[in-house]
GROMACS .gro file of C-alpha atoms in nm:
model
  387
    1UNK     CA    1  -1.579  -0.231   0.401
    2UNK     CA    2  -1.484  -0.581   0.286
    3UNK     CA    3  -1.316  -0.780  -0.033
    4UNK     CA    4  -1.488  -0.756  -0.369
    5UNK     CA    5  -1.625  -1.067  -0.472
    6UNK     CA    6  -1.664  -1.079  -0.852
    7UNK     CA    7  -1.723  -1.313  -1.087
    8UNK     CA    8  -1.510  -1.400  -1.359
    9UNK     CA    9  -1.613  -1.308  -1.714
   10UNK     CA   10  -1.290  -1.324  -1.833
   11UNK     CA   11  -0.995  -1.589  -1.926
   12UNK     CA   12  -0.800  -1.569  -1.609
   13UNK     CA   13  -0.401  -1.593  -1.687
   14UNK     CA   14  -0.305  -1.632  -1.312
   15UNK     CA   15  -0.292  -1.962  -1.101
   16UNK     CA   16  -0.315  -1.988  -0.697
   17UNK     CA   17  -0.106  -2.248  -0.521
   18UNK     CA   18  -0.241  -2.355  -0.170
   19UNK     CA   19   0.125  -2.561  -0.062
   20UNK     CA   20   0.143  -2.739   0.228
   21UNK     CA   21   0.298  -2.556   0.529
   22UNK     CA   22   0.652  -2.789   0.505
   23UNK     CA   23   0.756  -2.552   0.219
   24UNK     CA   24   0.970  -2.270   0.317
   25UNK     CA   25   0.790  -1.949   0.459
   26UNK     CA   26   0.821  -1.665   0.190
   27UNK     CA   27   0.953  -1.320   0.337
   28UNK     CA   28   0.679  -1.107   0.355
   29UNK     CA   29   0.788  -0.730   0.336
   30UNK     CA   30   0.710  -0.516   0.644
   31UNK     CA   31   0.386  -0.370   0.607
   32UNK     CA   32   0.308  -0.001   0.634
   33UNK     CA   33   0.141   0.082   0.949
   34UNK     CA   34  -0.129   0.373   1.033
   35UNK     CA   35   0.156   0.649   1.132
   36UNK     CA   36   0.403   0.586   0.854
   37UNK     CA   37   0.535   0.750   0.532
   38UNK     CA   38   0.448   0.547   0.163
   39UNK     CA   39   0.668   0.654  -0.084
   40UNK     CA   40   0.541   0.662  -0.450
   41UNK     CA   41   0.836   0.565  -0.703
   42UNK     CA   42   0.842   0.386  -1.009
   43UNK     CA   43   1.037   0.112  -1.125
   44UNK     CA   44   1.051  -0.195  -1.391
   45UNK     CA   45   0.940  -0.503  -1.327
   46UNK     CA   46   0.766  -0.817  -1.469
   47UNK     CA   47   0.505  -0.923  -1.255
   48UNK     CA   48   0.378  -1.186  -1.536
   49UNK     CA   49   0.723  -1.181  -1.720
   50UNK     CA   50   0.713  -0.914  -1.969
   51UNK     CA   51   0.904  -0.587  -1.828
   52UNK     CA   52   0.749  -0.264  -1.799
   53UNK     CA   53   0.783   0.063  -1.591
   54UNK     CA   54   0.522   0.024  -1.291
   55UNK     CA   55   0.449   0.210  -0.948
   56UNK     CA   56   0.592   0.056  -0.629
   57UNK     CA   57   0.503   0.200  -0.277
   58UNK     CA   58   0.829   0.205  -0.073
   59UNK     CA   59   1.027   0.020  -0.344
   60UNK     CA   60   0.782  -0.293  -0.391
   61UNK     CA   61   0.518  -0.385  -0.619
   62UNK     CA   62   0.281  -0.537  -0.523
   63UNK     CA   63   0.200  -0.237  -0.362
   64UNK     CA   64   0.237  -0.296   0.032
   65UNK     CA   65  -0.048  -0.409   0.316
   66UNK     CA   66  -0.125  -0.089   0.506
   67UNK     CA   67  -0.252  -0.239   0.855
   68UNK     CA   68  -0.397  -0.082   1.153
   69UNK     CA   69  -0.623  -0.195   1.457
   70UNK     CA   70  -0.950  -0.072   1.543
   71UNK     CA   71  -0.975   0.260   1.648
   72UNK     CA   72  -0.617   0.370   1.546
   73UNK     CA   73  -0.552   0.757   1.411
   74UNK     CA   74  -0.417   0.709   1.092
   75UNK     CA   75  -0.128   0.935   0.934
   76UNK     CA   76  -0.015   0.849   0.634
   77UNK     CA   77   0.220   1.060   0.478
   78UNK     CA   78   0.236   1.045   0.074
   79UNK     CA   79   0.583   1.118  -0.095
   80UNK     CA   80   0.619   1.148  -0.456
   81UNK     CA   81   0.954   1.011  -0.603
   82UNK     CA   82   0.757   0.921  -0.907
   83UNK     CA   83   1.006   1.051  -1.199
   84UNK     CA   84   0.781   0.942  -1.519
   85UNK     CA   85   0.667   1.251  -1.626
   86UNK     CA   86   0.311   1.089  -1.727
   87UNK     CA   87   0.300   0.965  -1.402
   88UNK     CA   88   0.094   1.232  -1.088
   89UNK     CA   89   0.067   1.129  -0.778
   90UNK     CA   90  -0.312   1.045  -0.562
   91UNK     CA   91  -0.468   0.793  -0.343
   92UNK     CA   92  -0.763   0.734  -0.195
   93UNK     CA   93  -0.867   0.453   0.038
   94UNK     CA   94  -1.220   0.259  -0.057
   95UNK     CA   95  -1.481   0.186   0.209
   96UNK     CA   96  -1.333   0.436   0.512
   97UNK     CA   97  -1.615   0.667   0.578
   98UNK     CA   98  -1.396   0.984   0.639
   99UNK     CA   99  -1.616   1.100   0.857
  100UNK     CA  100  -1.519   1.416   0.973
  101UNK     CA  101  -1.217   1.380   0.761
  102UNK     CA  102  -1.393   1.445   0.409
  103UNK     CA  103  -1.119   1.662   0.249
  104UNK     CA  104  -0.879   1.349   0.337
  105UNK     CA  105  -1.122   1.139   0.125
  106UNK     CA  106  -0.886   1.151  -0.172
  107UNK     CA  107  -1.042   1.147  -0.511
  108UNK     CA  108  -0.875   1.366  -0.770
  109UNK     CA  109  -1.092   1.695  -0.860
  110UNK     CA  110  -1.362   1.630  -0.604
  111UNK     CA  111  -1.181   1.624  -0.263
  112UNK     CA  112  -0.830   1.740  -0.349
  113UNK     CA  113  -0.526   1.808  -0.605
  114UNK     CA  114  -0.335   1.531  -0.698
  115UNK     CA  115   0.076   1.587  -0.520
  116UNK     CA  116   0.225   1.718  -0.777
  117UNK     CA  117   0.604   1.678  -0.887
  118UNK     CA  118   0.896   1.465  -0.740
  119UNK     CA  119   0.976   1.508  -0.410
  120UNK     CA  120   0.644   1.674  -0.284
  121UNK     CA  121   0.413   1.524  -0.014
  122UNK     CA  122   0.097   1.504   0.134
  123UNK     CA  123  -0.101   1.396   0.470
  124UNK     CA  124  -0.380   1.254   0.516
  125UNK     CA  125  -0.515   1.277   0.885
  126UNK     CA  126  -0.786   1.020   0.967
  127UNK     CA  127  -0.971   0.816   1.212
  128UNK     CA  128  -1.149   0.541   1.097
  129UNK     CA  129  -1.369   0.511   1.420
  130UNK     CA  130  -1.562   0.136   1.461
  131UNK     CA  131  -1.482   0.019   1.098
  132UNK     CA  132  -1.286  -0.266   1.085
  133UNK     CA  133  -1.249  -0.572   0.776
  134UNK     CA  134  -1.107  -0.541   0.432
  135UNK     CA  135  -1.079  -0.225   0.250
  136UNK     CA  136  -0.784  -0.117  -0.060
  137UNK     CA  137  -0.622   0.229  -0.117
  138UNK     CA  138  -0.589   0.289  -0.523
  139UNK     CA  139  -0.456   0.581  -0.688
  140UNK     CA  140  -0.748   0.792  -0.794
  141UNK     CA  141  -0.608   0.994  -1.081
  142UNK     CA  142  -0.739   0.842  -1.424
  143UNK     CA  143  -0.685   0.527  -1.465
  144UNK     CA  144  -0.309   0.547  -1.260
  145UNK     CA  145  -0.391   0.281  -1.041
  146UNK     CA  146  -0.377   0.022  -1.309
  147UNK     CA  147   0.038   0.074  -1.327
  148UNK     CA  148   0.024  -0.038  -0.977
  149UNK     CA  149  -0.071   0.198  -0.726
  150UNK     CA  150  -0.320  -0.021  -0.537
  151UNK     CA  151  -0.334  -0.213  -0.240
  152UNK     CA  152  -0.457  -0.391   0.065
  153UNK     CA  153  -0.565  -0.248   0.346
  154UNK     CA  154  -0.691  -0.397   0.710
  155UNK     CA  155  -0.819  -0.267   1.017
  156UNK     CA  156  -0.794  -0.527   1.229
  157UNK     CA  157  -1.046  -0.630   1.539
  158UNK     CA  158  -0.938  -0.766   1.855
  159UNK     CA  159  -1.260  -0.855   1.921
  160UNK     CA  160  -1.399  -0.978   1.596
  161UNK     CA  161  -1.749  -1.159   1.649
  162UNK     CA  162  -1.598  -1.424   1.411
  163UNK     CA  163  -1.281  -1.528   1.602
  164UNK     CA  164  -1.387  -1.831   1.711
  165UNK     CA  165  -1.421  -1.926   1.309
  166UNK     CA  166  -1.094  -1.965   1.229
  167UNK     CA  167  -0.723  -2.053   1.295
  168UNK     CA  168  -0.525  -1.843   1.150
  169UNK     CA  169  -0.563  -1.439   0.989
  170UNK     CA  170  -0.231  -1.240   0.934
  171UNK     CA  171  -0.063  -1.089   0.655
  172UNK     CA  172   0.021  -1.405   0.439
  173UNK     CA  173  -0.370  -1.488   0.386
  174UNK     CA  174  -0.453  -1.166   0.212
  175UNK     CA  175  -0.497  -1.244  -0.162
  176UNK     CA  176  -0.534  -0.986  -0.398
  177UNK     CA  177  -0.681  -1.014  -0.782
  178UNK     CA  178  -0.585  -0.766  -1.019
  179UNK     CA  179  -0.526  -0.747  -1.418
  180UNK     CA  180  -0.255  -0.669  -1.551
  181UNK     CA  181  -0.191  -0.464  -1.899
  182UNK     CA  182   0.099  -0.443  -2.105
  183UNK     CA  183   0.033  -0.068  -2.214
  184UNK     CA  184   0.096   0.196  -1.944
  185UNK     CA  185  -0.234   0.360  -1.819
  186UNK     CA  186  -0.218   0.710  -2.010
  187UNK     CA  187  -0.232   0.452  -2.379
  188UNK     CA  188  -0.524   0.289  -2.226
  189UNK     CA  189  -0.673   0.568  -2.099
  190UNK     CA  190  -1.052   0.485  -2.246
  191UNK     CA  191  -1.414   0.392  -2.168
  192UNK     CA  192  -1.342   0.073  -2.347
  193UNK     CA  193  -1.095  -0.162  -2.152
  194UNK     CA  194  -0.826  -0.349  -2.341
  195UNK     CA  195  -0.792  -0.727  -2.361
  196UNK     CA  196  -0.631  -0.799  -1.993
  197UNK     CA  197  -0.235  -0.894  -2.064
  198UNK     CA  198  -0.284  -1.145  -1.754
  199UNK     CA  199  -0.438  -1.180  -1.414
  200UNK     CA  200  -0.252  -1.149  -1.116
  201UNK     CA  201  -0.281  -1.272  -0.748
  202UNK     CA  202  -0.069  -1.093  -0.494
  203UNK     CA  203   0.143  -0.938  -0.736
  204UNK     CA  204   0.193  -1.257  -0.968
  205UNK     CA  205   0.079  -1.436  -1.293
  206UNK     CA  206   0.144  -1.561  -1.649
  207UNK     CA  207   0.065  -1.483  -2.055
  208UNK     CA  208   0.137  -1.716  -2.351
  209UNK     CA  209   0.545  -1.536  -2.372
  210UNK     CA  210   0.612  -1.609  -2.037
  211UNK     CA  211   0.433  -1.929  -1.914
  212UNK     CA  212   0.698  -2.040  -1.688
  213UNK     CA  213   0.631  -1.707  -1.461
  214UNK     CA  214   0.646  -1.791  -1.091
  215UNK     CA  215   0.289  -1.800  -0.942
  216UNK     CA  216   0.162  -1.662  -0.569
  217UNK     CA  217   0.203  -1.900  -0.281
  218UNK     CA  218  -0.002  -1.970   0.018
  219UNK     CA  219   0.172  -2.211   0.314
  220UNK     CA  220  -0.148  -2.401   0.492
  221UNK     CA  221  -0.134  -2.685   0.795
  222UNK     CA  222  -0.358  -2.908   0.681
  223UNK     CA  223  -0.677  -2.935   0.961
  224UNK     CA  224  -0.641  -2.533   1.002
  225UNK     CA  225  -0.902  -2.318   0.917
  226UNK     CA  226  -0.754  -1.998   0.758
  227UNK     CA  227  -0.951  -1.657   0.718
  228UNK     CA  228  -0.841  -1.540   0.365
  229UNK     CA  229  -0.912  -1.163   0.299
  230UNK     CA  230  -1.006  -1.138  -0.100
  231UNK     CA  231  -0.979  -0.826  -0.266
  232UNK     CA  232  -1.047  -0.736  -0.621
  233UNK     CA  233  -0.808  -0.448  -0.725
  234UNK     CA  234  -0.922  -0.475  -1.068
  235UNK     CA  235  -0.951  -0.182  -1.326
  236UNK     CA  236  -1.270  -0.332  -1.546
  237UNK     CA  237  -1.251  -0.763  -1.500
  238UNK     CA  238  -1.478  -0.903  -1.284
  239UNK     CA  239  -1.330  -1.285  -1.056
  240UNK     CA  240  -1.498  -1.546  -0.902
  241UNK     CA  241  -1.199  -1.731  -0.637
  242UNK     CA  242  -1.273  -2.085  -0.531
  243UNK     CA  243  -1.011  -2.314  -0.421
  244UNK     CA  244  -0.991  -2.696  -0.557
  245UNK     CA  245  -1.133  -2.904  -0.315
  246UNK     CA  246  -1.259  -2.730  -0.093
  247UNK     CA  247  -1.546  -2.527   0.055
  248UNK     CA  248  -1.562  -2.134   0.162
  249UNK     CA  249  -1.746  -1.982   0.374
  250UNK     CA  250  -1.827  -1.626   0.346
  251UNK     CA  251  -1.811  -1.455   0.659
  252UNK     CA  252  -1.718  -1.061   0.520
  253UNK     CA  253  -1.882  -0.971   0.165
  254UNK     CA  254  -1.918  -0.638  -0.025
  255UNK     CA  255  -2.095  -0.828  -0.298
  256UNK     CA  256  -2.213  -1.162  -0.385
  257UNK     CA  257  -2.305  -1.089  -0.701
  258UNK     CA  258  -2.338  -1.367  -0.953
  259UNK     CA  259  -2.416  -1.164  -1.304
  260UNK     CA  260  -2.152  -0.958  -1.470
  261UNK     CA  261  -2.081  -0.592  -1.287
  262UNK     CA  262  -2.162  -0.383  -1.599
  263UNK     CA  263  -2.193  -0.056  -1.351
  264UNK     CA  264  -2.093  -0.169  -0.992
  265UNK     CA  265  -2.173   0.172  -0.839
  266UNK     CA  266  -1.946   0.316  -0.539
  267UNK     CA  267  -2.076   0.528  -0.266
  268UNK     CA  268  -1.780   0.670  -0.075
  269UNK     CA  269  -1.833   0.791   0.264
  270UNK     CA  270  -2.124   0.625   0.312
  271UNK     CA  271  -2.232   0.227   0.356
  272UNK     CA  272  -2.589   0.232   0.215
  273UNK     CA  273  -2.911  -0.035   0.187
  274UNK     CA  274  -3.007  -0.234  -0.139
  275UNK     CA  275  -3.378  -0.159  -0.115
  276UNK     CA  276  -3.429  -0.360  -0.445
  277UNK     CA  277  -3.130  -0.521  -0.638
  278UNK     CA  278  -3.058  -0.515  -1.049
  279UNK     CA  279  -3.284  -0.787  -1.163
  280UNK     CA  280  -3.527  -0.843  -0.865
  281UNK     CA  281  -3.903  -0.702  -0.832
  282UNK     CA  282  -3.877  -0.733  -0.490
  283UNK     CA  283  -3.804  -0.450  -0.217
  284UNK     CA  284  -3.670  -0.508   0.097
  285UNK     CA  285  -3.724  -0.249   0.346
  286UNK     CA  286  -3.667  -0.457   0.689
  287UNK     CA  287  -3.334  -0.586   0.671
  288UNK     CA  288  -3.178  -0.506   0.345
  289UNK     CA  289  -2.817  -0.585   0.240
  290UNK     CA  290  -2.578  -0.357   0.336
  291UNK     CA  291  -2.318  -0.244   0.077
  292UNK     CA  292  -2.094   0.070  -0.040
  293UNK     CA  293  -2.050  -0.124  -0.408
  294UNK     CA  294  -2.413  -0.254  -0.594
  295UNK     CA  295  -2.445  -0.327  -0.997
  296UNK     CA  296  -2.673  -0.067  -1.110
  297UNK     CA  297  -2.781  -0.431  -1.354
  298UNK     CA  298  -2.811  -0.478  -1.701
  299UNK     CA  299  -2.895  -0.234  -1.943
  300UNK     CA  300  -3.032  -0.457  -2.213
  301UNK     CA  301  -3.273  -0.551  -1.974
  302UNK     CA  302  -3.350  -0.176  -1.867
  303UNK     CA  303  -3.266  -0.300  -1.490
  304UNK     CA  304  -3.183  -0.058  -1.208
  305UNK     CA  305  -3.122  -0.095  -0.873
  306UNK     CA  306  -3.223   0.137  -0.593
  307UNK     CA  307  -3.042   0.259  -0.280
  308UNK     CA  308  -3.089   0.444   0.046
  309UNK     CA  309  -2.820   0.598   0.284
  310UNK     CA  310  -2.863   0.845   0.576
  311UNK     CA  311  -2.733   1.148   0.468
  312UNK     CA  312  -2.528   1.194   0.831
  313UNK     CA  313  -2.149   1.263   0.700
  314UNK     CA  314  -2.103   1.626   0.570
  315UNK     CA  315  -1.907   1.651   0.275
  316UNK     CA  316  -1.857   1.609  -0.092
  317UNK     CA  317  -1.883   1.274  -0.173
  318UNK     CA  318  -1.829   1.047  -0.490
  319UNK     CA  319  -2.023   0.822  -0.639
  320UNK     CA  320  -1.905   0.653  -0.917
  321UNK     CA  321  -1.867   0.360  -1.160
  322UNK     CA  322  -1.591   0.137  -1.005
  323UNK     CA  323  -1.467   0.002  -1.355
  324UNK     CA  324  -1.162   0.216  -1.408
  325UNK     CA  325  -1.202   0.335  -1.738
  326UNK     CA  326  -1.568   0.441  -1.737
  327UNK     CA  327  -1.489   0.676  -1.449
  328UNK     CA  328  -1.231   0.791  -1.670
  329UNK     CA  329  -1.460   0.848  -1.919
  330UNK     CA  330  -1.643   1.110  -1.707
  331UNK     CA  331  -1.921   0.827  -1.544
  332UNK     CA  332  -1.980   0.957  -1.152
  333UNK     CA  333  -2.127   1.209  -1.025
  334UNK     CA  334  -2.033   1.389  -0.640
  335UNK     CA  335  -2.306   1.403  -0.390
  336UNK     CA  336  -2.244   1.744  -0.195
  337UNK     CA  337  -2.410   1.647   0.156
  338UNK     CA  338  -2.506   1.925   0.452
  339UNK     CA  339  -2.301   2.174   0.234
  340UNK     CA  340  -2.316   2.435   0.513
  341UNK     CA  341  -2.201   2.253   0.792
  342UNK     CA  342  -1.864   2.086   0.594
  343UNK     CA  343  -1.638   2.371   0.739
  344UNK     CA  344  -1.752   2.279   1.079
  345UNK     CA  345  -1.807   1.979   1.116
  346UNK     CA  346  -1.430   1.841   0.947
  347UNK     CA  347  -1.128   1.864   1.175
  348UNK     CA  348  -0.914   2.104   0.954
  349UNK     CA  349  -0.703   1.971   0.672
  350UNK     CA  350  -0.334   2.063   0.734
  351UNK     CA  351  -0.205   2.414   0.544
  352UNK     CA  352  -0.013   2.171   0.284
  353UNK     CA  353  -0.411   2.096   0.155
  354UNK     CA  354  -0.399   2.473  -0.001
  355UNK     CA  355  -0.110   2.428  -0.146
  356UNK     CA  356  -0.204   2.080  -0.385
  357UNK     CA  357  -0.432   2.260  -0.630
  358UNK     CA  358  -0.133   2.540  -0.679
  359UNK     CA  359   0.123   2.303  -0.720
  360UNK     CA  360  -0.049   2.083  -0.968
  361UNK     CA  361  -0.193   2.445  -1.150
  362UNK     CA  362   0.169   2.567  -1.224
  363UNK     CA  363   0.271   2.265  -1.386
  364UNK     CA  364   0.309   2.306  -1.743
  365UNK     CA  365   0.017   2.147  -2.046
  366UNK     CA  366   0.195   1.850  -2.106
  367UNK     CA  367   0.267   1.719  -1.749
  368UNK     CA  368  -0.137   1.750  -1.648
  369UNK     CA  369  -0.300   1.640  -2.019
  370UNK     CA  370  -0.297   1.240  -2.044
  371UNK     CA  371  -0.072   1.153  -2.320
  372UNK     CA  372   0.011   0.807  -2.509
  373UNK     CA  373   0.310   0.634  -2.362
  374UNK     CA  374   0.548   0.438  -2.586
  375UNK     CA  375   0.539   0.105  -2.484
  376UNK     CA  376   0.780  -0.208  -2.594
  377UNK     CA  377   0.572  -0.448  -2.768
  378UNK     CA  378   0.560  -0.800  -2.664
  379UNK     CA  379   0.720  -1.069  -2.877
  380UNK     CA  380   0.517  -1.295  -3.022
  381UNK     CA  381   0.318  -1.579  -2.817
  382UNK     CA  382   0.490  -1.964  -2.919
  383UNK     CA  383   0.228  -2.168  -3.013
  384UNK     CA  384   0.146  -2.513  -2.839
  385UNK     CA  385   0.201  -2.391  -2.503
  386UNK     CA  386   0.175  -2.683  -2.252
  387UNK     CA  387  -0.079  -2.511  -1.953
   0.00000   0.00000   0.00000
């Protein structure tokens, strides 16, 4: 339901500019609304300055804001123009409860077929009732999502209980933190993540080849108090954001965790309560924290963490490891809830539902199997760089 708050483990390659509001607006592209049509392509691009094929959503990468208001039926239609061969087409949106809606859930295998082959498409049908805040939509085939295919989403309140908190809340103060990997996502496609290429925020960020890479920019009025919306879109790093100078306040939160995420655990369909967290020999059982990510905690230290939801959303439901490659690597399991009552209690998925699994079936080996992509190699990193 709200941003991921990590913190950072690792080297971040990415700076964030907070200019003052005489600069020049930047043109923000129009946002994709709850009724509207996302189109999947890819193109090249060099979001830290070393070009690479990557996944846009209606021609731009970053992949767009999808926005909506509270209560709003959502329609989104999915077209693939995707033309790399390596490159299937799925999303699924984190944190919306689907109730009702559980075949429009999303994840590859468990709720659906990924749409298959250019020019194909896809609807999902949703309402996401009284949830509003900070949420993402990610591919959820493999580890696809790290070409790209991830992005904000906000449902916003007209009545938020926090309105009176701040000055200022549209598109411009959403900030998004994702890594960034030379390889394409079928030659990274393992348990074990890569070194991270570079760090971006909203779309932008640097390595040692290109240092001179232009960085993300946020317009402020000094005395204003801004609501920023921080989202982790990260396939395995974990990010702690702070801002020089000044102080946050944390009004939304998913997780405030301040130990590495080794296995931060996602429940979809569900929010649930952190009865006892990784680490702690304490349970809570009046007012516990209410979450759909937790760290399962450290291994090493044979920590665990333990849960409880109310099983009152039929359907089958994932719950998985939320770094990208250990779900890959087979590490989730589906919770099939009130198995009896799905069929009735869903509004029916549209006929074109049926038809994903045969599409994707009749493709031939080689389009479904993950295979090694050939990617350019960098040129070597200069030495002495001035950051």
């Amino acid at each position: 339901m709200h941003p991921h708050l990590r913190p950072l483990l690792v080297a971040l390659t990415s700076s964030f500019a907070l200019q003052n509001f005489a600069a020049a607006a930047l043109t923000t592209p129009r946002a994709i609304h709850s009724k509207d049509t996302m189109f999947i392509s890819n193109i090249r691009a060099s979001p830290d300055g070393f070009e690479r094929p990557v996944i846009a959503v209606n021609g731009h990468h970053p992949a767009l804001l999808i926005k909506a208001k509270k209560g709003d039926e959502f329609e989104l239609t999915v077209a693939n123009h995707l033309t790399e061969e390596t490159m299937l087409r799925q999303t699924s949106i984190h944190g919306i409860f689907q109730h009702k809606s559980s075949w429009a859930d999303g994840p590859e295998g468990v709720t659906q077929c990924p749409v298959a082959q250019f020019g194909n498409s896809f609807t999902y049908k949703f309402n996401a009732g009284n949830e509003t805040g900070t949420y993402w939509y990610h591919s959820h085939f493999e580890t696809q999502y790290c070409d790209g295919l991830r992005g904000p989403l906000v449902i916003y309140d007209d009545n938020d209980p926090y309105r009176n908190d701040y000055d200022v809340d549209n598109e411009d103060t959403i900030i998004t933190l994702a890594d960034w990997y030379h390889l394409q996502a079928p030659s990274i496609n393992t348990t074990i993540a890569p070194p991270v290429n570079a760090t971006l925020i909203n779309g932008k960020g640097r390595q040692p080849v290109k240092p001179d890479s232009p960085l993300a920019i946020v317009n402020v009025k000094q005395g204003k108090r801004y609501r920023f919306r921080i989202l982790s879109l990260s396939c395995d790093p974990n990010y702690n954001f702070s801002i020089d100078g000044h102080d946050l306040t944390v009004i939304e939160a998913d997780g405030q965790l301040t130990r590495k995420l080794v296995h931060p655990f996602h429940l979809r369909g569900h929010a649930f309560s952190v009865i006892q967290s990784a680490g702690s020999p304490n349970k809570n059982y009046i007012d516990p924290v209410r979450r759909d990510v937790v760290s399962i905690g450290d291994p090493d230290r044979k920590e665990n963490v333990t849960i409880r939801f109310v099983t009152d959303n039929p359907g089958p439901w994932f719950f998985h490891c939320h770094i990208e490659f250990h779900l890959s690597g087979g590490l989730g399991a589906v919770f099939v809830e009130d198995q009896k009552d799905i069929k009735s209690s869903d509004r029916a998925p549209p006929p074109s539902w049926s038809e994903l699994c045969p599409t994707f079936d009749a493709l031939p080996t080689n389009a479904t199997f993950v295979s090694t992509v050939a990617t350019p190699t960098a040129p070597t990193a200069p030495t002495n760089i001035p950051f």
